[in-house]
Each structure stands twice: as C-alpha cells, then as structure tokens.
mmCIF file of C-alpha atoms in Angstrom:
data_model
loop_
_atom_site.group_PDB
_atom_site.id
_atom_site.type_symbol
_atom_site.label_atom_id
_atom_site.label_comp_id
_atom_site.label_asym_id
_atom_site.label_seq_id
_atom_site.Cartn_x
_atom_site.Cartn_y
_atom_site.Cartn_z
ATOM 1 C CA MET A 1 115.966 122.872 113.742
ATOM 2 C CA MET A 2 116.829 122.848 117.839
ATOM 3 C CA ARG A 3 113.520 120.200 118.160
ATOM 4 C CA TRP A 4 115.281 118.330 115.212
ATOM 5 C CA VAL A 5 119.039 118.564 117.203
ATOM 6 C CA TYR A 6 117.402 117.270 120.109
ATOM 7 C CA HIS A 7 115.971 114.691 118.608
ATOM 8 C CA PHE A 8 119.048 113.673 116.694
ATOM 9 C CA LEU A 9 121.093 113.704 120.159
ATOM 10 C CA ILE A 10 118.803 111.550 122.055
ATOM 11 C CA ARG A 11 118.796 108.273 119.157
ATOM 12 C CA LEU A 12 122.252 109.020 119.607
ATOM 13 C CA HIS A 13 122.708 107.445 122.274
ATOM 14 C CA PRO A 14 123.113 103.558 124.013
ATOM 15 C CA ASN A 15 119.778 101.541 122.508
ATOM 16 C CA PRO A 16 119.126 100.337 126.648
ATOM 17 C CA PHE A 17 118.842 103.918 127.683
ATOM 18 C CA ARG A 18 117.178 105.602 124.694
ATOM 19 C CA ALA A 19 114.701 102.791 124.930
ATOM 20 C CA ARG A 20 113.606 103.250 128.395
ATOM 21 C CA HIS A 21 113.886 107.470 128.913
ATOM 22 C CA GLY A 22 113.813 108.665 125.080
ATOM 23 C CA ARG A 23 110.378 109.200 124.556
ATOM 24 C CA GLU A 24 110.169 110.496 127.718
ATOM 25 C CA MET A 25 113.342 113.944 127.684
ATOM 26 C CA GLU A 26 111.480 114.407 124.207
ATOM 27 C CA GLU A 27 107.887 114.942 126.191
ATOM 28 C CA ILE A 28 109.866 117.127 128.188
ATOM 29 C CA PHE A 29 111.774 119.073 125.932
ATOM 30 C CA GLU A 30 108.671 119.204 123.598
ATOM 31 C CA ASP A 31 106.554 121.236 126.817
ATOM 32 C CA SER A 32 110.050 122.950 127.496
ATOM 33 C CA ASP A 33 109.738 127.232 127.768
ATOM 34 C CA PRO A 34 111.898 128.001 124.620
ATOM 35 C CA GLY A 35 114.339 129.911 126.707
ATOM 36 C CA THR A 36 115.531 126.157 129.028
ATOM 37 C CA ARG A 37 115.977 124.624 125.411
ATOM 38 C CA GLY A 38 119.819 125.619 125.191
ATOM 39 C CA TRP A 39 120.371 124.722 128.733
ATOM 40 C CA LEU A 40 118.231 121.359 127.473
ATOM 41 C CA LEU A 41 120.693 120.660 123.987
ATOM 42 C CA ARG A 42 123.377 121.072 126.688
ATOM 43 C CA ASP A 43 122.403 118.979 128.810
ATOM 44 C CA ALA A 44 122.148 116.211 126.036
ATOM 45 C CA ALA A 45 125.234 116.323 124.169
ATOM 46 C CA VAL A 46 126.449 115.688 128.444
ATOM 47 C CA SER A 47 124.219 113.040 129.026
ATOM 48 C CA LEU A 48 125.579 111.632 125.518
ATOM 49 C CA VAL A 49 129.255 111.625 126.113
ATOM 50 C CA ARG A 50 127.819 110.650 130.041
ATOM 51 C CA GLN A 51 126.443 106.951 128.564
ATOM 52 C CA TRP A 52 128.659 105.984 125.706
ATOM 53 C CA THR A 53 131.820 106.052 128.372
ATOM 54 C CA LEU A 54 130.712 105.810 131.760
ATOM 55 C CA ARG A 55 128.011 104.084 132.070
ATOM 56 C CA GLU A 56 127.621 99.768 132.183
ATOM 57 C CA GLN A 57 124.350 99.475 129.518
ATOM 58 C CA GLU A 58 122.282 96.534 129.264
ATOM 59 C CA GLU A 59 121.551 94.639 127.046
ATOM 60 C CA SER A 60 117.945 94.213 126.046
ATOM 61 C CA THR A 61 117.089 92.032 124.582
ATOM 62 C CA PRO A 62 113.187 91.285 122.610
ATOM 63 C CA ALA A 63 111.228 87.709 123.084
ATOM 64 C CA PRO A 64 112.170 86.613 120.313
ATOM 65 C CA VAL A 65 108.586 86.338 118.563
ATOM 66 C CA GLU A 66 107.137 82.595 118.262
ATOM 67 C CA GLY A 67 108.496 80.904 115.018
ATOM 68 C CA GLY A 68 110.564 83.248 114.176
ATOM 69 C CA PRO A 69 114.049 83.747 113.580
ATOM 70 C CA VAL A 70 116.437 84.370 116.165
ATOM 71 C CA PHE A 71 119.374 86.399 116.556
ATOM 72 C CA GLN A 72 122.465 87.487 118.419
ATOM 73 C CA LEU A 73 124.498 89.083 119.843
ATOM 74 C CA VAL A 74 128.350 88.203 120.127
ATOM 75 C CA GLY A 75 129.059 90.655 122.340
ATOM 76 C CA ALA A 76 128.952 93.493 123.509
ATOM 77 C CA ASP A 77 127.132 96.088 121.665
ATOM 78 C CA ARG A 78 129.997 98.997 121.837
ATOM 79 C CA PRO A 79 133.556 98.709 120.998
ATOM 80 C CA ASP A 80 136.113 97.242 123.493
ATOM 81 C CA ALA A 81 138.314 100.061 125.125
ATOM 82 C CA LYS A 82 141.547 98.335 123.965
ATOM 83 C CA ALA A 83 140.171 96.852 120.842
ATOM 84 C CA VAL A 84 139.334 101.837 120.122
ATOM 85 C CA VAL A 85 143.143 102.304 121.534
ATOM 86 C CA HIS A 86 145.722 99.351 119.443
ATOM 87 C CA GLY A 87 143.104 99.850 116.147
ATOM 88 C CA SER A 88 144.506 103.486 116.687
ATOM 89 C CA LEU A 89 148.595 102.441 117.103
ATOM 90 C CA VAL A 90 148.193 100.130 114.262
ATOM 91 C CA THR A 91 145.840 102.373 111.525
ATOM 92 C CA ILE A 92 148.204 105.165 112.575
ATOM 93 C CA ALA A 93 151.127 102.868 112.100
ATOM 94 C CA LEU A 94 150.732 102.066 108.805
ATOM 95 C CA TRP A 95 150.007 105.583 107.870
ATOM 96 C CA LEU A 96 152.961 106.410 108.765
ATOM 97 C CA THR A 97 154.795 103.529 107.001
ATOM 98 C CA LEU A 98 152.991 104.869 103.942
ATOM 99 C CA ALA A 99 154.074 107.989 103.623
ATOM 100 C CA GLY A 100 157.539 106.958 104.195
ATOM 101 C CA LEU A 101 157.579 104.777 101.619
ATOM 102 C CA MET A 102 155.767 107.341 99.472
ATOM 103 C CA THR A 103 158.344 110.049 100.302
ATOM 104 C CA TYR A 104 161.295 107.666 100.023
ATOM 105 C CA GLY A 105 159.556 106.383 96.191
ATOM 106 C CA ALA A 106 159.855 110.582 95.267
ATOM 107 C CA ALA A 107 163.167 111.431 96.718
ATOM 108 C CA LYS A 108 164.271 108.033 94.477
ATOM 109 C CA ARG A 109 162.584 108.925 92.110
ATOM 110 C CA LEU A 110 163.631 112.795 91.781
ATOM 111 C CA SER A 111 167.013 112.749 93.011
ATOM 112 C CA PRO A 112 169.793 113.215 90.788
ATOM 113 C CA ARG A 113 171.226 110.511 90.467
ATOM 114 C CA SER A 114 168.606 109.712 88.880
ATOM 115 C CA LEU A 115 167.797 112.141 86.705
ATOM 116 C CA ASN A 116 171.550 111.598 85.671
ATOM 117 C CA GLY A 117 171.309 108.023 85.485
ATOM 118 C CA SER A 118 171.832 105.310 82.322
ATOM 119 C CA SER A 119 170.596 107.379 79.117
ATOM 120 C CA ARG A 120 173.277 109.703 80.455
ATOM 121 C CA GLY A 121 176.199 106.940 81.764
ATOM 122 C CA ASN A 122 178.385 107.323 83.746
ATOM 123 C CA PRO A 123 180.331 110.766 83.762
ATOM 124 C CA GLN A 124 183.308 108.716 85.864
ATOM 125 C CA VAL A 125 184.041 106.090 83.245
ATOM 126 C CA ALA A 126 185.998 107.833 80.686
ATOM 127 C CA GLY A 127 184.633 106.933 76.434
ATOM 128 C CA ALA A 128 181.733 106.054 78.995
ATOM 129 C CA TYR A 129 179.970 108.798 76.917
ATOM 130 C CA ALA A 130 177.854 108.652 73.478
ATOM 131 C CA PRO A 131 177.767 112.003 71.269
ATOM 132 C CA GLY A 132 176.190 115.734 73.311
ATOM 133 C CA GLU A 133 176.264 113.656 76.070
ATOM 134 C CA ARG A 134 177.181 116.725 78.507
ATOM 135 C CA THR A 135 180.312 115.606 80.512
ATOM 136 C CA ALA A 136 183.672 115.437 78.723
ATOM 137 C CA PRO A 137 185.371 112.265 78.845
ATOM 138 C CA GLY A 138 188.122 111.953 81.061
ATOM 139 C CA ALA A 139 186.276 114.430 84.024
ATOM 140 C CA PRO A 140 186.589 113.819 87.798
ATOM 141 C CA ALA A 141 183.437 114.295 88.805
ATOM 142 C CA ARG A 142 180.187 115.733 87.387
ATOM 143 C CA PHE A 143 180.703 120.749 87.534
ATOM 144 C CA PHE A 144 177.574 121.939 89.535
ATOM 145 C CA GLY A 145 177.303 123.626 85.992
ATOM 146 C CA ASP A 146 176.354 120.308 84.311
ATOM 147 C CA THR A 147 174.413 119.389 86.504
ATOM 148 C CA LEU A 148 172.538 122.477 86.300
ATOM 149 C CA PHE A 149 173.021 122.537 82.494
ATOM 150 C CA ASP A 150 171.163 119.110 83.236
ATOM 151 C CA ALA A 151 167.990 120.879 85.129
ATOM 152 C CA LEU A 152 167.026 124.545 82.570
ATOM 153 C CA ASP A 153 168.000 121.818 79.177
ATOM 154 C CA ALA A 154 164.403 121.227 79.384
ATOM 155 C CA ASN A 155 165.049 118.986 75.374
ATOM 156 C CA GLY A 156 167.763 116.825 76.810
ATOM 157 C CA ASP A 157 169.151 118.008 73.383
ATOM 158 C CA GLY A 158 173.059 119.282 74.955
ATOM 159 C CA VAL A 159 172.525 122.914 74.080
ATOM 160 C CA LEU A 160 170.150 126.512 75.277
ATOM 161 C CA SER A 161 168.328 127.705 73.459
ATOM 162 C CA ASN A 162 167.145 130.573 73.832
ATOM 163 C CA GLY A 163 164.180 129.268 74.441
ATOM 164 C CA GLU A 164 165.015 127.256 77.095
ATOM 165 C CA ALA A 165 166.923 129.827 78.907
ATOM 166 C CA ASN A 166 164.149 132.219 79.301
ATOM 167 C CA LEU A 167 162.402 129.960 81.066
ATOM 168 C CA ALA A 168 165.242 129.140 82.985
ATOM 169 C CA ARG A 169 164.815 133.003 83.824
ATOM 170 C CA LEU A 170 161.184 133.796 84.030
ATOM 171 C CA LEU A 171 161.703 129.430 87.181
ATOM 172 C CA LEU A 172 164.718 131.249 88.718
ATOM 173 C CA HIS A 173 162.670 134.684 89.415
ATOM 174 C CA THR A 174 160.143 132.594 89.924
ATOM 175 C CA LEU A 175 161.639 130.507 93.151
ATOM 176 C CA ASP A 176 163.031 133.271 94.197
ATOM 177 C CA ARG A 177 159.028 134.781 95.718
ATOM 178 C CA ASN A 178 160.955 137.409 98.142
ATOM 179 C CA ARG A 179 163.254 138.643 95.754
ATOM 180 C CA ASP A 180 166.151 137.896 98.806
ATOM 181 C CA GLY A 181 168.765 136.907 96.470
ATOM 182 C CA VAL A 182 168.769 133.546 97.813
ATOM 183 C CA VAL A 183 165.881 130.637 97.194
ATOM 184 C CA THR A 184 165.477 128.099 99.913
ATOM 185 C CA ALA A 185 163.071 125.027 99.920
ATOM 186 C CA GLY A 186 160.658 126.505 101.181
ATOM 187 C CA GLU A 187 160.648 128.818 98.145
ATOM 188 C CA CYS A 188 160.514 125.216 94.949
ATOM 189 C CA GLY A 189 157.742 123.479 98.042
ATOM 190 C CA ILE A 190 155.679 125.795 97.662
ATOM 191 C CA ARG A 191 155.316 126.183 94.056
ATOM 192 C CA LEU A 192 155.736 123.242 93.409
ATOM 193 C CA PRO A 193 152.693 122.601 91.608
ATOM 194 C CA MET A 194 153.815 124.644 88.570
ATOM 195 C CA LEU A 195 157.583 123.724 89.125
ATOM 196 C CA GLN A 196 156.517 120.268 88.470
ATOM 197 C CA ARG A 197 154.696 121.266 85.523
ATOM 198 C CA TRP A 198 157.661 122.480 84.383
ATOM 199 C CA LEU A 199 160.740 120.891 85.452
ATOM 200 C CA GLY A 200 160.323 119.527 88.268
ATOM 201 C CA GLY A 201 161.248 122.247 91.825
ATOM 202 C CA ALA A 202 162.349 119.347 94.112
ATOM 203 C CA ALA A 203 164.905 118.047 91.129
ATOM 204 C CA VAL A 204 165.371 121.197 90.245
ATOM 205 C CA PHE A 205 166.183 122.249 93.715
ATOM 206 C CA GLN A 206 168.791 119.074 94.788
ATOM 207 C CA ILE A 207 170.622 119.075 92.147
ATOM 208 C CA ILE A 208 171.300 122.449 92.039
ATOM 209 C CA ASP A 209 172.107 123.020 96.109
ATOM 210 C CA ARG A 210 175.651 121.299 95.646
ATOM 211 C CA ASN A 211 176.033 121.501 98.571
ATOM 212 C CA GLY A 212 173.070 119.911 100.298
ATOM 213 C CA ASP A 213 172.813 124.188 102.754
ATOM 214 C CA GLN A 214 169.343 123.801 101.773
ATOM 215 C CA VAL A 215 170.131 127.346 100.028
ATOM 216 C CA ILE A 216 170.932 128.110 96.670
ATOM 217 C CA GLU A 217 173.036 131.181 96.218
ATOM 218 C CA GLU A 218 173.693 131.449 92.708
ATOM 219 C CA ILE A 219 171.556 131.063 91.444
ATOM 220 C CA GLU A 220 170.089 134.875 90.705
ATOM 221 C CA GLU A 221 173.527 135.353 89.120
ATOM 222 C CA TRP A 222 172.015 132.101 86.830
ATOM 223 C CA ALA A 223 168.302 133.992 86.359
ATOM 224 C CA SER A 224 170.316 137.475 85.086
ATOM 225 C CA PRO A 225 170.462 137.366 81.541
ATOM 226 C CA SER A 226 173.189 139.596 81.326
ATOM 227 C CA LEU A 227 175.353 136.849 82.893
ATOM 228 C CA LEU A 228 174.333 134.796 80.500
ATOM 229 C CA ARG A 229 174.958 136.147 77.279
ATOM 230 C CA ALA A 230 178.483 136.574 79.270
ATOM 231 C CA ALA A 231 178.527 132.307 80.029
ATOM 232 C CA ASP A 232 177.936 133.011 75.898
ATOM 233 C CA ALA A 233 181.337 132.191 74.574
ATOM 234 C CA ASP A 234 180.664 131.707 71.069
ATOM 235 C CA ARG A 235 178.142 133.915 71.043
ATOM 236 C CA ASP A 236 175.519 132.331 69.135
ATOM 237 C CA GLY A 237 172.819 132.734 70.994
ATOM 238 C CA ARG A 238 172.858 129.269 73.005
ATOM 239 C CA LEU A 239 174.668 128.213 76.194
ATOM 240 C CA THR A 240 176.780 124.723 76.246
ATOM 241 C CA PRO A 241 177.947 122.571 78.901
ATOM 242 C CA GLU A 242 182.202 123.588 77.886
ATOM 243 C CA GLU A 243 181.054 127.410 77.518
ATOM 244 C CA VAL A 244 178.822 126.576 82.168
ATOM 245 C CA ARG A 245 181.931 125.747 83.228
ATOM 246 C CA GLY A 246 184.539 127.705 81.222
ATOM 247 C CA TYR A 247 182.592 130.286 82.571
ATOM 248 C CA ARG A 248 181.966 128.857 86.213
ATOM 249 C CA ARG A 249 186.065 128.808 86.377
ATOM 250 C CA MET B 1 119.002 93.823 155.735
ATOM 251 C CA LEU B 2 119.678 96.469 154.395
ATOM 252 C CA PRO B 3 122.811 98.326 154.176
ATOM 253 C CA ASP B 4 124.561 101.220 156.210
ATOM 254 C CA PRO B 5 122.912 104.872 154.956
ATOM 255 C CA ASN B 6 126.423 106.071 155.695
ATOM 256 C CA SER B 7 127.508 104.111 153.706
ATOM 257 C CA GLN B 8 125.805 105.915 150.322
ATOM 258 C CA LEU B 9 127.226 108.822 152.060
ATOM 259 C CA PRO B 10 127.829 112.169 151.343
ATOM 260 C CA LEU B 11 125.085 112.328 148.344
ATOM 261 C CA ASN B 12 126.436 114.571 145.450
ATOM 262 C CA PRO B 13 123.566 117.355 144.798
ATOM 263 C CA ALA B 14 121.404 115.556 142.162
ATOM 264 C CA THR B 15 120.786 112.440 144.064
ATOM 265 C CA PHE B 16 119.819 114.859 147.540
ATOM 266 C CA HIS B 17 117.901 116.848 145.621
ATOM 267 C CA ILE B 18 116.350 114.077 143.545
ATOM 268 C CA LEU B 19 115.511 111.740 147.035
ATOM 269 C CA LEU B 20 114.316 114.791 148.346
ATOM 270 C CA ALA B 21 111.481 115.327 145.760
ATOM 271 C CA LEU B 22 110.498 111.752 145.860
ATOM 272 C CA ALA B 23 110.286 112.355 149.516
ATOM 273 C CA GLY B 24 106.604 113.270 149.966
ATOM 274 C CA GLU B 25 105.591 111.450 147.143
ATOM 275 C CA ASP B 26 105.547 109.520 143.987
ATOM 276 C CA ARG B 27 106.548 111.670 140.807
ATOM 277 C CA HIS B 28 107.785 110.661 137.090
ATOM 278 C CA GLY B 29 110.113 112.326 135.696
ATOM 279 C CA TYR B 30 109.247 115.734 135.090
ATOM 280 C CA SER B 31 107.222 116.040 137.743
ATOM 281 C CA ILE B 32 112.012 115.376 139.490
ATOM 282 C CA MET B 33 112.800 118.362 137.278
ATOM 283 C CA GLN B 34 109.514 120.188 138.653
ATOM 284 C CA GLU B 35 109.942 119.737 141.790
ATOM 285 C CA VAL B 36 113.341 119.855 142.650
ATOM 286 C CA ALA B 37 113.181 123.580 141.315
ATOM 287 C CA ARG B 38 110.321 124.159 143.534
ATOM 288 C CA HIS B 39 112.219 123.724 146.831
ATOM 289 C CA SER B 40 115.474 125.716 145.665
ATOM 290 C CA ASP B 41 113.673 128.109 145.101
ATOM 291 C CA GLY B 42 115.017 127.321 140.772
ATOM 292 C CA ARG B 43 118.568 127.569 142.294
ATOM 293 C CA TYR B 44 119.200 124.251 141.528
ATOM 294 C CA ARG B 45 118.169 122.437 138.125
ATOM 295 C CA ILE B 46 118.112 118.902 136.624
ATOM 296 C CA GLY B 47 118.617 118.568 133.296
ATOM 297 C CA PRO B 48 116.983 115.189 131.476
ATOM 298 C CA GLY B 49 119.851 113.828 130.498
ATOM 299 C CA THR B 50 120.531 113.789 133.830
ATOM 300 C CA LEU B 51 117.756 113.006 136.129
ATOM 301 C CA TYR B 52 117.392 109.406 133.604
ATOM 302 C CA ASP B 53 121.278 108.224 134.691
ATOM 303 C CA SER B 54 120.931 108.984 137.861
ATOM 304 C CA LEU B 55 117.496 107.522 138.669
ATOM 305 C CA ASP B 56 118.937 104.576 136.415
ATOM 306 C CA ARG B 57 122.351 104.769 138.542
ATOM 307 C CA LEU B 58 119.800 105.283 142.534
ATOM 308 C CA SER B 59 117.430 101.794 140.783
ATOM 309 C CA LYS B 60 120.399 99.650 140.119
ATOM 310 C CA GLN B 61 121.608 100.600 143.665
ATOM 311 C CA GLY B 62 118.176 100.535 145.777
ATOM 312 C CA LEU B 63 117.567 104.016 147.203
ATOM 313 C CA VAL B 64 114.737 104.329 144.466
ATOM 314 C CA ALA B 65 111.909 101.826 143.171
ATOM 315 C CA GLU B 66 109.935 101.524 139.523
ATOM 316 C CA VAL B 67 106.248 101.705 140.607
ATOM 317 C CA PRO B 68 103.246 102.256 138.371
ATOM 318 C CA GLY B 69 101.672 105.073 137.792
ATOM 319 C CA PRO B 70 98.744 106.267 139.733
ATOM 320 C CA GLU B 71 94.960 105.754 138.240
ATOM 321 C CA GLY B 72 93.900 107.592 134.647
ATOM 322 C CA ALA B 73 98.122 108.579 134.040
ATOM 323 C CA GLY B 74 98.246 106.119 131.611
ATOM 324 C CA ALA B 75 101.660 104.132 131.023
ATOM 325 C CA ARG B 76 103.871 107.735 129.303
ATOM 326 C CA ARG B 77 105.246 107.645 131.808
ATOM 327 C CA ARG B 78 107.213 106.210 134.606
ATOM 328 C CA TYR B 79 106.295 106.524 137.927
ATOM 329 C CA TYR B 80 109.737 106.523 141.077
ATOM 330 C CA GLN B 81 108.499 105.404 144.573
ATOM 331 C CA LEU B 82 111.285 106.632 147.686
ATOM 332 C CA THR B 83 112.142 103.058 149.365
ATOM 333 C CA THR B 84 112.716 102.350 152.682
ATOM 334 C CA PHE B 85 116.210 101.765 152.039
ATOM 335 C CA GLY B 86 116.205 105.830 150.307
ATOM 336 C CA ARG B 87 114.257 106.299 152.445
ATOM 337 C CA GLY B 88 117.126 105.867 155.469
ATOM 338 C CA VAL B 89 120.156 107.420 153.214
ATOM 339 C CA LEU B 90 117.945 110.684 152.687
ATOM 340 C CA ALA B 91 118.195 110.926 156.879
ATOM 341 C CA ALA B 92 121.494 109.988 157.000
ATOM 342 C CA GLU B 93 122.349 112.691 154.575
ATOM 343 C CA VAL B 94 120.120 115.392 156.301
ATOM 344 C CA ASP B 95 121.181 114.583 159.596
ATOM 345 C CA ARG B 96 124.971 115.242 158.314
ATOM 346 C CA LEU B 97 124.094 118.125 156.676
ATOM 347 C CA GLN B 98 122.794 119.209 159.673
ATOM 348 C CA VAL B 99 125.920 119.085 162.163
ATOM 349 C CA VAL B 100 128.109 120.804 159.079
ATOM 350 C CA LEU B 101 125.728 123.233 159.167
ATOM 351 C CA ALA B 102 125.723 123.991 163.410
ATOM 352 C CA HIS B 103 130.069 124.170 162.677
ATOM 353 C CA ALA B 104 129.529 126.525 160.233
ATOM 354 C CA LYS B 105 127.164 128.830 161.690
ATOM 355 C CA ARG B 106 129.345 128.592 165.241
ATOM 356 C CA GLU B 107 132.489 129.628 163.062
ATOM 357 C CA LEU B 108 130.503 131.892 161.126
ATOM 358 C CA GLY B 109 129.242 133.231 164.952
ATOM 359 C CA GLU B 110 132.735 133.232 166.165
ATOM 360 C CA VAL B 111 134.629 135.465 163.590
ATOM 361 C CA MET B 112 131.685 137.478 162.534
ATOM 362 C CA PRO B 113 130.932 140.854 165.485
#
C-alpha cells in the first residue's frame, strides 16, 4: 500500500522532475528500511507541493522522430496563477448568481401572493369573486384567517373538511418540533421536504407569519381540536371562511 | 570569472550537508543521503524529494555538476561532483561557521562557570 502511494505521489510530480529523478526516488524507496517509509512518504508529499508551486520547470521536449509527427506545446504546461485566481472568482460569481436566481424564483413561486393569484380573484376589487371564493366581496383586505384558511384548504373547495382539519392539526403539530408553542422558520425549513409533499412548508409559513417576524405565535391555537370545534359555528363539522373570520373576531 | 563565494552565504542546512557529502568524492543521490546521515551521526536526514530538488538548484547555481559514473556503475544513477565554485562556497561557509563557533564558545565561556 505504502509503495503504491509513493509511486502515485511520484507520478503526480511535474513531468521534467519526474523524468529526471522519479526512477531513482522509487529505487531509494524500495531499498529503504520499512521503518523510514512513512518519512519518505511525507518527503514525497512535500516535494510534490514544492515542485508545483515554487519551482520553474524546464520543458524537456523530446526530439521528434524523423518522418514522424511533431507536436508542440503552446505556452507552459502549468496554468497561469492569475488565470487560476480569475477563473475561481468568475466561477464563484456565477454560482452566487445562479443560487440567487434560484432562490428568487422559489420565493416568487411559493409566495402567498402567487398562491392567492388570479385564479382566486383580487380581494381588493368588489364583485370580482366567483362563487365559492373565500373573501367576501367588499372586504377591505384579506384577513389572517383567510390566508391560513387558504393554506389549510388542501383541495381548494372553499371548506375545511374533517380530513383537512385533522391534517392541519397533524401538520402544525409536526411543525412545532420542540413543543414550545411557537413555530420558527427553522422548524419549517427542517421539515421542508415533508411539508412540500403536503402543503408546501415555505408557502405555509409565509402565509401564516402575518407580521413577517419569522415566528408564528398563534399556530398552536389552530392546532387545538377544541378550538377548531369552537370555530365551527354551525356544528356541521366544516369550517368556512366566515366561521374562521367570525371566530377570530 | 567565478562569482564571489560569500554571495551564496549563509547556506541552508540541506545545501551545506550536500556539499559536504560531495567534498570527498563524486556520489549519486542515495549515496549522498547515506553520507549525510553518517557525517551527522544520523541527526540530520535528507529525503529524496528535498535532495533532488536541492541538486537541481545547486546545478543551476554552478555549485555541483552532473558527471559520468565510475566504470561499471551503469547509467541507472546520476552522479554529482562538487565544482570548484562549490568547493569555494563550502570553504567560505566553514570559515563563517568557525567564526560563529568561536564567538559562541567565548560567550558560553563567559557565562558558564
């Protein structure tokens, strides 16, 4: 194993140095006492770094065979240090740009505004709501309960069925991992793959976090089955937007 | 005209030991390593990577030169010889070290009872 590593380190040396000294270095390793081979490995590793970073290598172009093709190298066989630095900076800049675009795109796709977009009408315009819309015509602005309702109404039928209410309870309970009564953005982020499968965790958080302080204080309230029952004014086992709004008031 | 040997001083330990190993006879790389270990009582060791890097550098500076090996040695190993300039540099370094050594002994003699 050590022999293989040593030969590999020698092969990684610049070609002129390896061609000139590689064979003798390998012979020295073969003749050495097994107890000194670790030290020889360290020496080869240091030499490798030194040769590539500190030493100018002379090109040893072999003489062309008569009648054979002639190949020539354009420039040095080592990359220019400035080019490496510039290339690294450009690569980092490209990755940051790409990451920024992806983040912006994801945020735009998952924002509450996009979820409450044209298919659900403009809540500011009276009469613009189709039957079954969640916000009553003429309402000045969408209410916290409406956006929460939107998020929990998985099938978008305008009512919360028992199944959706139970799912909401389970979901909100799952979000609050440390059971401290508040759900932080970090708790949403950790569970994001599972939440995306259910309702879209980032979207749920953005919708429910009304004041944008990255903490949801009232979510446990909605996770309580007794309060869900209390909000069900007509006791039909389903919550409508009006019932949610009426309960909150 | 050869450059001033003092312009090469002080020598680093690896260079000093390599030149010293070549002062007696022409040697190949492995022989230099063994000689360095011998004349330093095993307290200083040079690895092959450091040795051949130093030999390349010393060849460019004209302190050592590659020479044909002795009869029967074959062409497998490269032999190195101390040049006249290299010998002058080694002598200058030894003189410098002697001065330093004498000064150190005087200082220690004054300090120690």
